Amino acid sequence: MSKSVSEPASEYRLHPMPFLGGYDQVFSGLSLREAVGLAIVSIALPRGNPAGPALEKAFGTALPEVGKSANAANDKYRLLRLGSEQVFVLFEHATADAESEIAALIGGAAYTTDQTDSWVALSVQGARVRAVLARICPLDLHGGVFAIGNVARTSMEHLGTIILRTDEDQFLLLSASSSAQSFLHALETSIRYTA
Amino acid sequence: MIINHPLLGPRDAAEFVYLGDASLIDRPDWQDPLAAEKFHDYLYLRDNPVGNHRELWYHEQGDRSWLVVTRNTLTHEIIKVELATDVARKRGRSR
């Protein structure tokens, strides 16, 4: 009888893997890396937004306008206003209980859904970042139109994408985790063709 | 073609899905004595104007809002874009 048969199943340990294995590459004038450990919780606002005051109290900041983002007073949470009734909360969180943290924080004032495993997050930064994104993003990303902190839900290479400008030459891109490799391929191709 | 979204600004038409005539907002009351006749008209009868046409577009690759877009069917010029919820409320609907 071999030793492995006698080992109880509880000996096995499963470790979560990032969708792109923690991708991190530097190109000329550009870096592209997977943002690992980012939790995403969706807040659906009840019609007429009666939850506004409760959310403002919970996060210490007013809800941003549609297309804008805001940091909570404690700088832990970043609120993305994606639509008149939808907000995404992004924050660093290691365990798989992000939704209950936000639900407890806002005291049930709005409807929360855990979106962490649905999205892959890629941070792209560099002097030529706008040229790279111009090939695949239908939005005008000029600083005068799409300022730091602006956020939009659009599609790139036929894949639904959320784009957030985190700095003058830095963007955070969220796309479906199930097509993470295709999304990465679209970005790598664009990086290559604009080099 | 660019649709100037009332909340989000100019967006490419590829982000949207077209549904049809904006008169679809005016769904008949199913308890109306003439409901069968009214639903027939609602489902099957459409104007086919040359010129300005009010139509429903859905921002699927965006904020998932429904819009009423007034578009010239001859030139494709977009004259007006409204949130469908605003249009429906103006017509006395609760949402």
CSV table of C-alpha atoms in Angstrom, one decimal:
chain,number,residue,atom,x,y,z
A,1,MET,CA,0.0,0.0,0.0
A,2,SER,CA,1.5,3.3,-1.1
A,3,LYS,CA,1.8,6.1,1.3
A,4,SER,CA,-0.3,8.6,-0.8
A,5,VAL,CA,-3.4,6.4,-0.4
A,6,SER,CA,-3.2,6.4,3.3
A,7,GLU,CA,-3.0,10.2,3.5
A,8,PRO,CA,-6.3,11.9,4.4
A,9,ALA,CA,-7.8,14.2,1.9
A,10,SER,CA,-7.6,17.1,4.4
A,11,GLU,CA,-3.8,17.1,3.7
A,12,TYR,CA,-4.5,18.8,0.4
A,13,ARG,CA,-4.2,22.6,0.3
A,14,LEU,CA,-5.7,24.7,-2.5
A,15,HIS,CA,-4.1,28.1,-3.1
A,16,PRO,CA,-6.0,30.8,-5.1
A,17,MET,CA,-4.2,32.0,-8.3
A,18,PRO,CA,-4.6,35.4,-9.9
A,19,PHE,CA,-6.3,35.2,-13.3
A,20,LEU,CA,-3.2,36.1,-15.2
A,21,GLY,CA,-0.8,34.5,-12.7
A,22,GLY,CA,0.3,37.9,-11.4
A,23,TYR,CA,1.4,39.2,-14.8
A,24,ASP,CA,4.0,41.9,-14.6
A,25,GLN,CA,5.9,43.2,-17.6
A,26,VAL,CA,7.9,46.2,-18.6
A,27,PHE,CA,8.0,47.4,-22.2
A,28,SER,CA,9.8,50.4,-23.6
A,29,GLY,CA,8.1,53.4,-22.0
A,30,LEU,CA,5.3,51.3,-20.5
A,31,SER,CA,4.5,48.9,-17.7
A,32,LEU,CA,1.6,46.5,-17.6
A,33,ARG,CA,0.8,44.5,-14.5
A,34,GLU,CA,-2.1,42.6,-13.0
A,35,ALA,CA,-3.5,44.3,-9.9
A,36,VAL,CA,-3.7,41.3,-7.5
A,37,GLY,CA,-5.7,41.2,-4.2
A,38,LEU,CA,-8.2,43.9,-5.4
A,39,ALA,CA,-11.7,43.2,-4.1
A,40,ILE,CA,-14.7,44.6,-6.0
A,41,VAL,CA,-18.2,45.0,-4.5
A,42,SER,CA,-21.1,46.3,-6.5
A,43,ILE,CA,-23.6,48.6,-4.8
A,44,ALA,CA,-27.0,48.9,-6.5
A,45,LEU,CA,-28.7,52.0,-5.4
A,46,PRO,CA,-32.4,51.8,-4.6
A,47,ARG,CA,-34.5,53.9,-7.0
A,48,GLY,CA,-34.5,57.6,-6.1
A,49,ASN,CA,-31.3,57.1,-4.1
A,50,PRO,CA,-32.7,57.2,-0.6
A,51,ALA,CA,-29.4,55.5,0.4
A,52,GLY,CA,-27.3,58.6,-0.4
A,53,PRO,CA,-26.9,60.0,3.2
A,54,ALA,CA,-26.2,56.5,4.7
A,55,LEU,CA,-23.5,55.9,2.1
A,56,GLU,CA,-22.0,59.3,2.6
A,57,LYS,CA,-21.8,58.6,6.3
A,58,ALA,CA,-20.3,55.1,5.8
A,59,PHE,CA,-17.6,56.2,3.4
A,60,GLY,CA,-17.0,59.7,4.7
A,61,THR,CA,-17.5,61.2,1.2
A,62,ALA,CA,-20.4,62.1,-1.0
A,63,LEU,CA,-21.2,59.7,-3.8
A,64,PRO,CA,-19.3,60.8,-6.9
A,65,GLU,CA,-21.2,61.9,-10.0
A,66,VAL,CA,-21.8,59.4,-12.8
A,67,GLY,CA,-18.4,58.9,-14.6
A,68,LYS,CA,-16.4,60.1,-11.6
A,69,SER,CA,-14.7,58.3,-8.7
A,70,ALA,CA,-13.9,59.2,-5.1
A,71,ASN,CA,-11.8,57.9,-2.3
A,72,ALA,CA,-13.4,57.2,1.0
A,73,ALA,CA,-12.3,59.4,3.9
A,74,ASN,CA,-10.0,56.6,5.2
A,75,ASP,CA,-8.5,56.2,1.7
A,76,LYS,CA,-9.2,52.4,1.9
A,77,TYR,CA,-12.1,52.3,-0.4
A,78,ARG,CA,-12.4,53.7,-3.9
A,79,LEU,CA,-15.9,54.4,-5.2
A,80,LEU,CA,-16.6,54.2,-8.9
A,81,ARG,CA,-19.9,55.7,-10.1
A,82,LEU,CA,-20.6,53.6,-13.2
A,83,GLY,CA,-24.3,54.6,-13.6
A,84,SER,CA,-27.0,56.5,-12.0
A,85,GLU,CA,-27.9,53.4,-9.9
A,86,GLN,CA,-24.6,51.6,-9.8
A,87,VAL,CA,-21.4,52.0,-7.7
A,88,PHE,CA,-18.4,49.7,-7.6
A,89,VAL,CA,-16.2,49.7,-4.5
A,90,LEU,CA,-12.6,48.7,-5.0
A,91,PHE,CA,-10.2,48.0,-2.1
A,92,GLU,CA,-7.3,45.8,-1.1
A,93,HIS,CA,-8.7,42.7,0.6
A,94,ALA,CA,-7.0,39.3,0.9
A,95,THR,CA,-9.9,37.0,1.9
A,96,ALA,CA,-13.1,36.0,0.1
A,97,ASP,CA,-15.5,38.0,2.3
A,98,ALA,CA,-15.4,41.5,0.7
A,99,GLU,CA,-19.2,41.8,0.2
A,100,SER,CA,-20.0,41.3,3.9
A,101,GLU,CA,-17.5,44.0,4.9
A,102,ILE,CA,-19.3,46.5,2.6
A,103,ALA,CA,-22.8,45.3,3.6
A,104,ALA,CA,-21.9,45.8,7.2
A,105,LEU,CA,-20.3,49.2,6.6
A,106,ILE,CA,-23.4,50.6,4.8
A,107,GLY,CA,-25.8,48.9,7.2
A,108,GLY,CA,-28.0,47.4,4.4
A,109,ALA,CA,-28.8,50.9,2.9
A,110,ALA,CA,-28.3,49.5,-0.6
A,111,TYR,CA,-27.9,46.2,-2.4
A,112,THR,CA,-24.4,44.7,-2.4
A,113,THR,CA,-23.0,42.0,-4.6
A,114,ASP,CA,-19.5,40.5,-4.6
A,115,GLN,CA,-17.9,41.0,-8.0
A,116,THR,CA,-14.3,40.2,-7.0
A,117,ASP,CA,-14.0,36.9,-9.0
A,118,SER,CA,-15.8,38.3,-12.0
A,119,TRP,CA,-13.1,40.9,-13.1
A,120,VAL,CA,-9.5,40.9,-13.9
A,121,ALA,CA,-7.7,44.1,-13.1
A,122,LEU,CA,-4.8,45.4,-15.1
A,123,SER,CA,-2.8,48.5,-14.3
A,124,VAL,CA,-1.1,50.2,-17.3
A,125,GLN,CA,1.3,53.0,-16.9
A,126,GLY,CA,3.8,54.9,-19.0
A,127,ALA,CA,4.4,57.9,-21.2
A,128,ARG,CA,2.8,56.3,-24.3
A,129,VAL,CA,-0.2,54.8,-22.5
A,130,ARG,CA,-2.7,56.9,-24.4
A,131,ALA,CA,-1.3,55.8,-27.8
A,132,VAL,CA,-1.6,52.2,-26.7
A,133,LEU,CA,-5.2,52.6,-25.5
A,134,ALA,CA,-6.3,54.7,-28.5
A,135,ARG,CA,-6.2,51.6,-30.7
A,136,ILE,CA,-8.7,49.7,-28.6
A,137,CYS,CA,-10.6,52.2,-26.5
A,138,PRO,CA,-13.5,54.1,-28.2
A,139,LEU,CA,-13.3,56.9,-25.6
A,140,ASP,CA,-11.4,60.2,-25.9
A,141,LEU,CA,-8.8,59.8,-23.2
A,142,HIS,CA,-7.3,63.3,-23.5
A,143,GLY,CA,-6.6,64.8,-20.1
A,144,GLY,CA,-9.0,67.6,-20.8
A,145,VAL,CA,-11.9,65.2,-21.5
A,146,PHE,CA,-11.1,62.2,-19.3
A,147,ALA,CA,-9.4,63.6,-16.2
A,148,ILE,CA,-7.7,61.8,-13.3
A,149,GLY,CA,-10.4,60.0,-11.3
A,150,ASN,CA,-12.8,59.7,-14.3
A,151,VAL,CA,-14.2,56.3,-14.9
A,152,ALA,CA,-16.2,54.8,-17.7
A,153,ARG,CA,-17.8,51.5,-18.7
A,154,THR,CA,-17.2,50.7,-22.4
A,155,SER,CA,-15.9,47.9,-24.6
A,156,MET,CA,-12.4,47.2,-25.9
A,157,GLU,CA,-11.7,44.6,-28.6
A,158,HIS,CA,-15.4,43.5,-28.1
A,159,LEU,CA,-14.9,42.9,-24.4
A,160,GLY,CA,-16.7,44.9,-21.8
A,161,THR,CA,-14.3,47.0,-19.9
A,162,ILE,CA,-14.2,49.5,-17.1
A,163,ILE,CA,-11.5,52.1,-17.4
A,164,LEU,CA,-10.4,54.4,-14.5
A,165,ARG,CA,-7.7,57.1,-14.9
A,166,THR,CA,-5.6,56.7,-11.7
A,167,ASP,CA,-2.9,59.2,-12.8
A,168,GLU,CA,-1.9,61.4,-15.7
A,169,ASP,CA,-0.3,58.5,-17.5
A,170,GLN,CA,-1.8,55.6,-15.6
A,171,PHE,CA,-5.1,53.7,-16.0
A,172,LEU,CA,-6.7,50.8,-14.3
A,173,LEU,CA,-8.6,48.5,-16.6
A,174,LEU,CA,-11.2,45.9,-15.5
A,175,SER,CA,-12.5,43.2,-17.8
A,176,ALA,CA,-14.3,39.9,-17.4
A,177,SER,CA,-12.0,37.3,-15.7
A,178,SER,CA,-13.4,34.6,-18.0
A,179,SER,CA,-11.8,36.3,-21.0
A,180,ALA,CA,-8.7,37.7,-19.1
A,181,GLN,CA,-6.2,36.1,-21.5
A,182,SER,CA,-8.0,37.6,-24.6
A,183,PHE,CA,-8.1,41.0,-22.9
A,184,LEU,CA,-4.4,40.8,-22.1
A,185,HIS,CA,-3.7,39.7,-25.7
A,186,ALA,CA,-5.5,42.8,-27.0
A,187,LEU,CA,-3.3,45.0,-24.8
A,188,GLU,CA,-0.1,43.2,-25.6
A,189,THR,CA,-0.9,43.5,-29.3
A,190,SER,CA,-1.6,47.2,-29.0
A,191,ILE,CA,1.6,47.7,-27.1
A,192,ARG,CA,3.6,45.9,-29.8
A,193,TYR,CA,2.0,47.8,-32.7
A,194,THR,CA,2.5,51.2,-31.1
A,195,ALA,CA,6.1,50.6,-30.0
B,1,MET,CA,-22.3,57.3,-35.4
B,2,ILE,CA,-22.0,59.0,-32.0
B,3,ILE,CA,-24.8,59.1,-29.5
B,4,ASN,CA,-24.5,61.9,-27.0
B,5,HIS,CA,-25.5,60.2,-23.8
B,6,PRO,CA,-27.2,62.7,-21.3
B,7,LEU,CA,-25.1,61.4,-18.4
B,8,LEU,CA,-21.9,60.1,-20.0
B,9,GLY,CA,-21.3,62.3,-22.9
B,10,PRO,CA,-20.5,61.2,-26.5
B,11,ARG,CA,-20.3,57.5,-27.0
B,12,ASP,CA,-19.8,55.3,-30.0
B,13,ALA,CA,-23.0,53.7,-31.4
B,14,ALA,CA,-21.2,50.3,-31.1
B,15,GLU,CA,-21.7,50.4,-27.4
B,16,PHE,CA,-25.5,50.4,-27.9
B,17,VAL,CA,-28.2,48.0,-28.9
B,18,TYR,CA,-31.2,49.2,-30.9
B,19,LEU,CA,-34.6,48.1,-29.9
B,20,GLY,CA,-37.2,50.0,-32.0
B,21,ASP,CA,-39.8,52.7,-32.0
B,22,ALA,CA,-40.1,54.7,-28.7
B,23,SER,CA,-43.9,54.1,-28.8
B,24,LEU,CA,-43.0,50.8,-27.1
B,25,ILE,CA,-42.9,52.8,-23.9
B,26,ASP,CA,-46.7,53.2,-24.1
B,27,ARG,CA,-47.7,49.6,-23.3
B,28,PRO,CA,-51.5,49.2,-23.2
B,29,ASP,CA,-53.3,48.4,-20.0
B,30,TRP,CA,-54.0,44.6,-20.0
B,31,GLN,CA,-57.2,45.2,-18.1
B,32,ASP,CA,-58.6,47.5,-20.7
B,33,PRO,CA,-61.8,46.1,-22.3
B,34,LEU,CA,-60.2,46.7,-25.7
B,35,ALA,CA,-56.9,45.2,-24.6
B,36,ALA,CA,-56.7,42.6,-27.4
B,37,GLU,CA,-57.1,45.2,-30.1
B,38,LYS,CA,-54.8,47.7,-28.4
B,39,PHE,CA,-52.1,45.1,-28.0
B,40,HIS,CA,-52.4,44.1,-31.6
B,41,ASP,CA,-51.7,47.8,-32.6
B,42,TYR,CA,-49.0,48.1,-30.0
B,43,LEU,CA,-47.2,45.0,-31.3
B,44,TYR,CA,-47.7,45.2,-35.1
B,45,LEU,CA,-48.4,48.8,-36.2
B,46,ARG,CA,-45.5,51.1,-36.7
B,47,ASP,CA,-45.0,54.4,-38.4
B,48,ASN,CA,-42.2,54.5,-40.9
B,49,PRO,CA,-41.4,58.1,-41.0
B,50,VAL,CA,-39.0,59.8,-43.5
B,51,GLY,CA,-37.2,62.2,-41.2
B,52,ASN,CA,-37.3,62.4,-37.4
B,53,HIS,CA,-37.9,59.1,-35.7
B,54,ARG,CA,-38.0,58.5,-31.9
B,55,GLU,CA,-36.4,55.2,-31.0
B,56,LEU,CA,-35.2,53.2,-28.0
B,57,TRP,CA,-31.5,52.4,-27.6
B,58,TYR,CA,-29.9,50.3,-24.8
B,59,HIS,CA,-26.5,51.2,-23.5
B,60,GLU,CA,-25.4,47.6,-23.1
B,61,GLN,CA,-21.6,48.2,-23.1
B,62,GLY,CA,-22.0,51.1,-20.8
B,63,ASP,CA,-24.2,52.1,-17.9
B,64,ARG,CA,-27.1,49.8,-19.0
B,65,SER,CA,-29.5,52.7,-19.4
B,66,TRP,CA,-32.3,52.9,-21.9
B,67,LEU,CA,-32.4,56.0,-24.0
B,68,VAL,CA,-34.9,57.7,-26.3
B,69,VAL,CA,-32.9,58.9,-29.3
B,70,THR,CA,-34.5,61.2,-31.9
B,71,ARG,CA,-32.7,60.4,-35.2
B,72,ASN,CA,-33.3,61.6,-38.7
B,73,THR,CA,-33.8,58.5,-40.8
B,74,LEU,CA,-32.6,60.3,-44.0
B,75,THR,CA,-29.4,61.8,-42.7
B,76,HIS,CA,-28.8,59.7,-39.5
B,77,GLU,CA,-28.3,63.0,-37.7
B,78,ILE,CA,-29.1,62.6,-34.0
B,79,ILE,CA,-31.2,65.5,-32.9
B,80,LYS,CA,-32.0,64.7,-29.2
B,81,VAL,CA,-31.1,62.1,-26.6
B,82,GLU,CA,-33.1,61.5,-23.4
B,83,LEU,CA,-33.1,59.0,-20.6
B,84,ALA,CA,-36.1,56.7,-21.2
B,85,THR,CA,-36.9,56.8,-17.5
B,86,ASP,CA,-37.4,60.6,-17.8
B,87,VAL,CA,-39.5,60.2,-20.9
B,88,ALA,CA,-41.7,57.5,-19.2
B,89,ARG,CA,-42.2,59.6,-16.1
B,90,LYS,CA,-43.2,62.6,-18.1
B,91,ARG,CA,-45.9,60.4,-19.6
B,92,GLY,CA,-47.2,59.6,-16.1
B,93,ARG,CA,-45.5,56.3,-15.6
B,94,SER,CA,-44.1,55.6,-12.1
B,95,ARG,CA,-40.8,54.4,-13.5
